[in-house]
mmCIF file of C-alpha atoms and ligand atoms in Angstrom:
data_model
loop_
_atom_site.group_PDB
_atom_site.id
_atom_site.type_symbol
_atom_site.label_atom_id
_atom_site.label_comp_id
_atom_site.label_asym_id
_atom_site.label_seq_id
_atom_site.Cartn_x
_atom_site.Cartn_y
_atom_site.Cartn_z
ATOM 1 C CA MET A 1 164.142 176.412 180.349
ATOM 2 C CA LEU A 2 165.981 173.110 180.109
ATOM 3 C CA SER A 3 169.497 172.370 181.328
ATOM 4 C CA GLU A 4 172.094 171.426 178.691
ATOM 5 C CA LYS A 5 172.267 167.943 180.160
ATOM 6 C CA MET A 6 168.489 167.580 179.960
ATOM 7 C CA ILE A 7 168.472 168.710 176.296
ATOM 8 C CA GLU A 8 171.129 166.086 175.606
ATOM 9 C CA GLN A 9 169.099 163.341 177.340
ATOM 10 C CA LEU A 10 165.876 164.304 175.539
ATOM 11 C CA ASN A 11 167.699 164.335 172.192
ATOM 12 C CA GLU A 12 169.017 160.880 172.952
ATOM 13 C CA GLN A 13 165.480 159.706 173.598
ATOM 14 C CA ILE A 14 164.449 160.940 170.110
ATOM 15 C CA LYS A 15 167.063 158.543 168.783
ATOM 16 C CA TYR A 16 165.581 155.645 170.768
ATOM 17 C CA GLU A 17 162.036 156.393 169.622
ATOM 18 C CA LEU A 18 163.166 156.571 165.979
ATOM 19 C CA PHE A 19 165.169 153.390 166.452
ATOM 20 C CA SER A 20 162.058 151.648 167.801
ATOM 21 C CA GLY A 21 160.305 152.558 164.547
ATOM 22 C CA HIS A 22 163.273 151.289 162.550
ATOM 23 C CA TYR A 23 163.246 148.011 164.469
ATOM 24 C CA TYR A 24 159.511 147.553 163.964
ATOM 25 C CA ILE A 25 159.778 148.176 160.220
ATOM 26 C CA SER A 26 162.379 145.409 160.165
ATOM 27 C CA MET A 27 159.876 143.153 161.979
ATOM 28 C CA ALA A 28 157.195 144.227 159.458
ATOM 29 C CA ALA A 29 159.534 143.137 156.655
ATOM 30 C CA TYR A 30 159.917 139.690 158.235
ATOM 31 C CA CYS A 31 156.127 139.313 158.590
ATOM 32 C CA ALA A 32 155.566 140.458 154.985
ATOM 33 C CA SER A 33 158.151 137.907 153.800
ATOM 34 C CA LYS A 34 155.977 135.198 155.394
ATOM 35 C CA ASP A 35 152.832 136.590 153.692
ATOM 36 C CA LEU A 36 151.463 137.671 157.067
ATOM 37 C CA GLU A 37 150.205 141.058 155.869
ATOM 38 C CA GLY A 38 148.153 141.683 159.006
ATOM 39 C CA PHE A 39 151.176 141.258 161.300
ATOM 40 C CA ALA A 40 153.202 143.417 158.884
ATOM 41 C CA ASN A 41 150.480 146.070 159.104
ATOM 42 C CA PHE A 42 150.630 145.936 162.900
ATOM 43 C CA PHE A 43 154.340 146.837 162.847
ATOM 44 C CA ILE A 44 153.950 149.440 160.083
ATOM 45 C CA ILE A 45 151.363 151.217 162.259
ATOM 46 C CA GLN A 46 153.635 150.762 165.283
ATOM 47 C CA GLU A 47 156.371 152.606 163.393
ATOM 48 C CA GLN A 48 153.985 155.541 162.956
ATOM 49 C CA GLU A 49 153.336 155.505 166.699
ATOM 50 C CA GLU A 50 157.072 155.595 167.380
ATOM 51 C CA ARG A 51 157.506 158.547 165.015
ATOM 52 C CA PHE A 52 154.730 160.295 166.926
ATOM 53 C CA HIS A 53 156.596 159.604 170.193
ATOM 54 C CA ALA A 54 159.823 160.986 168.689
ATOM 55 C CA MET A 55 158.120 164.115 167.345
ATOM 56 C CA LYS A 56 156.513 164.815 170.701
ATOM 57 C CA PHE A 57 160.052 165.085 172.148
ATOM 58 C CA PHE A 58 161.088 167.158 169.102
ATOM 59 C CA HIS A 59 158.323 169.728 169.727
ATOM 60 C CA TYR A 60 158.922 169.796 173.474
ATOM 61 C CA ILE A 61 162.651 170.558 173.102
ATOM 62 C CA ASN A 62 161.822 173.329 170.615
ATOM 63 C CA GLU A 63 159.080 174.785 172.799
ATOM 64 C CA GLN A 64 161.562 174.959 175.662
ATOM 65 C CA GLY A 65 164.115 176.831 173.540
ATOM 66 C CA GLY A 66 166.498 173.878 173.089
ATOM 67 C CA ASP A 67 168.046 172.606 169.861
ATOM 68 C CA VAL A 68 167.077 169.236 168.451
ATOM 69 C CA LYS A 69 169.972 167.131 167.194
ATOM 70 C CA ILE A 70 169.270 163.997 165.194
ATOM 71 C CA ILE A 71 171.710 161.198 165.983
ATOM 72 C CA GLY A 72 172.385 158.194 163.690
ATOM 73 C CA LEU A 73 170.386 155.023 164.164
ATOM 74 C CA ASP A 74 171.832 151.561 164.803
ATOM 75 C CA GLN A 75 171.308 148.661 162.409
ATOM 76 C CA PRO A 76 168.220 146.742 163.564
ATOM 77 C CA LYS A 77 168.121 142.950 163.639
ATOM 78 C CA THR A 78 166.848 141.553 160.331
ATOM 79 C CA ASP A 79 166.924 137.776 160.796
ATOM 80 C CA PHE A 80 164.086 136.372 162.831
ATOM 81 C CA LYS A 81 163.300 132.707 163.452
ATOM 82 C CA SER A 82 159.580 132.923 164.129
ATOM 83 C CA LEU A 83 156.642 135.198 164.966
ATOM 84 C CA GLU A 84 157.094 134.202 168.581
ATOM 85 C CA GLU A 85 160.673 135.452 168.533
ATOM 86 C CA VAL A 86 159.573 138.714 166.879
ATOM 87 C CA PHE A 87 157.006 139.471 169.591
ATOM 88 C CA ASP A 88 159.289 138.336 172.388
ATOM 89 C CA LEU A 89 161.927 140.789 171.112
ATOM 90 C CA ALA A 90 159.333 143.551 170.654
ATOM 91 C CA TRP A 91 158.125 143.047 174.221
ATOM 92 C CA ARG A 92 161.703 143.085 175.554
ATOM 93 C CA HIS A 93 162.431 146.191 173.520
ATOM 94 C CA GLU A 94 159.464 148.002 175.051
ATOM 95 C CA GLN A 95 160.718 147.059 178.523
ATOM 96 C CA PHE A 96 164.062 148.594 177.589
ATOM 97 C CA VAL A 97 162.342 151.800 176.419
ATOM 98 C CA THR A 98 160.322 151.911 179.649
ATOM 99 C CA LYS A 99 163.567 151.766 181.657
ATOM 100 C CA ARG A 100 164.948 154.673 179.617
ATOM 101 C CA ILE A 101 161.827 156.777 180.189
ATOM 102 C CA HIS A 102 162.013 156.038 183.926
ATOM 103 C CA LYS A 103 165.677 157.063 183.957
ATOM 104 C CA LEU A 104 164.724 160.312 182.236
ATOM 105 C CA MET A 105 162.052 160.912 184.873
ATOM 106 C CA ASP A 106 164.582 160.190 187.651
ATOM 107 C CA PHE A 107 166.870 162.779 186.094
ATOM 108 C CA ALA A 108 164.063 165.363 185.790
ATOM 109 C CA ILE A 109 163.254 164.821 189.485
ATOM 110 C CA GLU A 110 166.924 165.136 190.412
ATOM 111 C CA GLU A 111 167.099 168.425 188.476
ATOM 112 C CA ARG A 112 163.802 169.642 189.951
ATOM 113 C CA ASP A 113 162.642 170.178 186.376
ATOM 114 C CA HIS A 114 158.878 170.177 186.966
ATOM 115 C CA ALA A 115 157.910 170.914 183.357
ATOM 116 C CA THR A 116 159.824 167.889 182.072
ATOM 117 C CA GLN A 117 158.372 165.702 184.824
ATOM 118 C CA SER A 118 154.891 166.718 183.709
ATOM 119 C CA PHE A 119 155.812 166.102 180.044
ATOM 120 C CA LEU A 120 157.268 162.646 180.764
ATOM 121 C CA LYS A 121 154.171 161.506 182.642
ATOM 122 C CA TRP A 122 152.486 160.901 179.252
ATOM 123 C CA TYR A 123 155.312 158.513 178.250
ATOM 124 C CA ILE A 124 155.194 156.640 181.534
ATOM 125 C CA ASP A 125 151.507 155.864 180.944
ATOM 126 C CA GLU A 126 152.090 155.139 177.251
ATOM 127 C CA GLN A 127 154.801 152.581 178.061
ATOM 128 C CA VAL A 128 152.393 150.579 180.214
ATOM 129 C CA GLU A 129 150.195 150.267 177.120
ATOM 130 C CA GLU A 130 153.137 149.556 174.800
ATOM 131 C CA GLU A 131 154.410 146.669 176.927
ATOM 132 C CA SER A 132 150.925 145.289 177.409
ATOM 133 C CA THR A 133 150.154 145.287 173.643
ATOM 134 C CA MET A 134 153.321 143.331 172.823
ATOM 135 C CA LEU A 135 152.911 140.880 175.713
ATOM 136 C CA SER A 136 149.279 140.201 174.890
ATOM 137 C CA LEU A 137 150.125 139.386 171.253
ATOM 138 C CA LEU A 138 153.083 137.246 172.343
ATOM 139 C CA ARG A 139 150.797 135.229 174.618
ATOM 140 C CA LYS A 140 148.176 134.777 171.906
ATOM 141 C CA ILE A 141 150.839 133.547 169.463
ATOM 142 C CA GLN A 142 152.074 131.081 172.099
ATOM 143 C CA LEU A 143 148.522 129.981 172.802
ATOM 144 C CA VAL A 144 147.979 128.908 169.190
ATOM 145 C CA GLY A 145 151.431 127.321 169.016
ATOM 146 C CA GLY A 146 152.754 129.926 166.558
ATOM 147 C CA LYS A 147 151.077 128.391 163.521
ATOM 148 C CA GLY A 148 147.939 127.245 161.760
ATOM 149 C CA HIS A 149 144.443 128.651 161.804
ATOM 150 C CA GLY A 150 144.972 130.691 164.953
ATOM 151 C CA ILE A 151 147.767 132.676 163.343
ATOM 152 C CA LEU A 152 145.656 133.365 160.250
ATOM 153 C CA MET A 153 142.827 134.610 162.473
ATOM 154 C CA LEU A 154 145.198 136.917 164.352
ATOM 155 C CA ASP A 155 146.618 138.094 161.021
ATOM 156 C CA GLY A 156 143.112 139.044 159.878
ATOM 157 C CA GLU A 157 142.528 140.986 163.102
ATOM 158 C CA LEU A 158 145.815 142.885 162.894
ATOM 159 C CA ALA A 159 145.156 143.836 159.265
ATOM 160 C CA LYS A 160 142.470 146.194 160.613
ATOM 161 C CA ARG A 161 144.839 148.211 162.793
ATOM 162 C CA GLN A 162 144.975 151.890 161.846
ATOM 163 C CA PHE A 163 147.050 154.758 163.114
ATOM 164 C CA THR A 164 145.191 157.102 165.399
ATOM 165 C CA PRO A 165 147.473 159.678 167.020
ATOM 166 C CA PRO A 166 147.532 158.861 170.750
ATOM 167 C CA ALA A 167 145.768 161.387 172.982
ATOM 168 C CA ALA A 168 148.277 164.114 173.862
HETATM 169 FE FE1 OFO B 201 157.916 154.749 171.954
HETATM 170 O O1 OFO B 201 157.087 153.300 172.737
HETATM 171 FE FE2 OFO B 201 157.466 151.829 171.774
HETATM 172 O O2 OFO B 201 159.276 151.950 171.827
#
């Protein structure tokens, strides 16, 4: 059984997960506009991951007898200057999401809601991976100076990315 306040907080997190997907599709559009189909694919797959994150909250709220409420999404940024900027923003965005997940965990601890603490553990681990993926790509892009052969090689690598539902 979840408190009303907890249901509200979890519903808000659905919004953030869906917004992450929205933001990444916008980044995919920028990459596609530069003919970087591999980078576009990376963000298209990332959007599927974010939907998975959102739906995990959706099912948890339902399982616990709460009502899911879908809240409107904000307009994501659409004008990007470079691939480096895109990955810098993606990395910063993941840090923001990590902070939100940690705040949720703090609240679950405060409420002595053990079930939600156990549920959120998965997200805490997932965020370590999410931040690391974005930072690693940002560093690689910086390493090759954001252009040339290196970028084409990375693009080829990222074209292979496929969606595999993360282990529950
Ligand atoms: Fe849902 O992890 Fe990215 O935002």
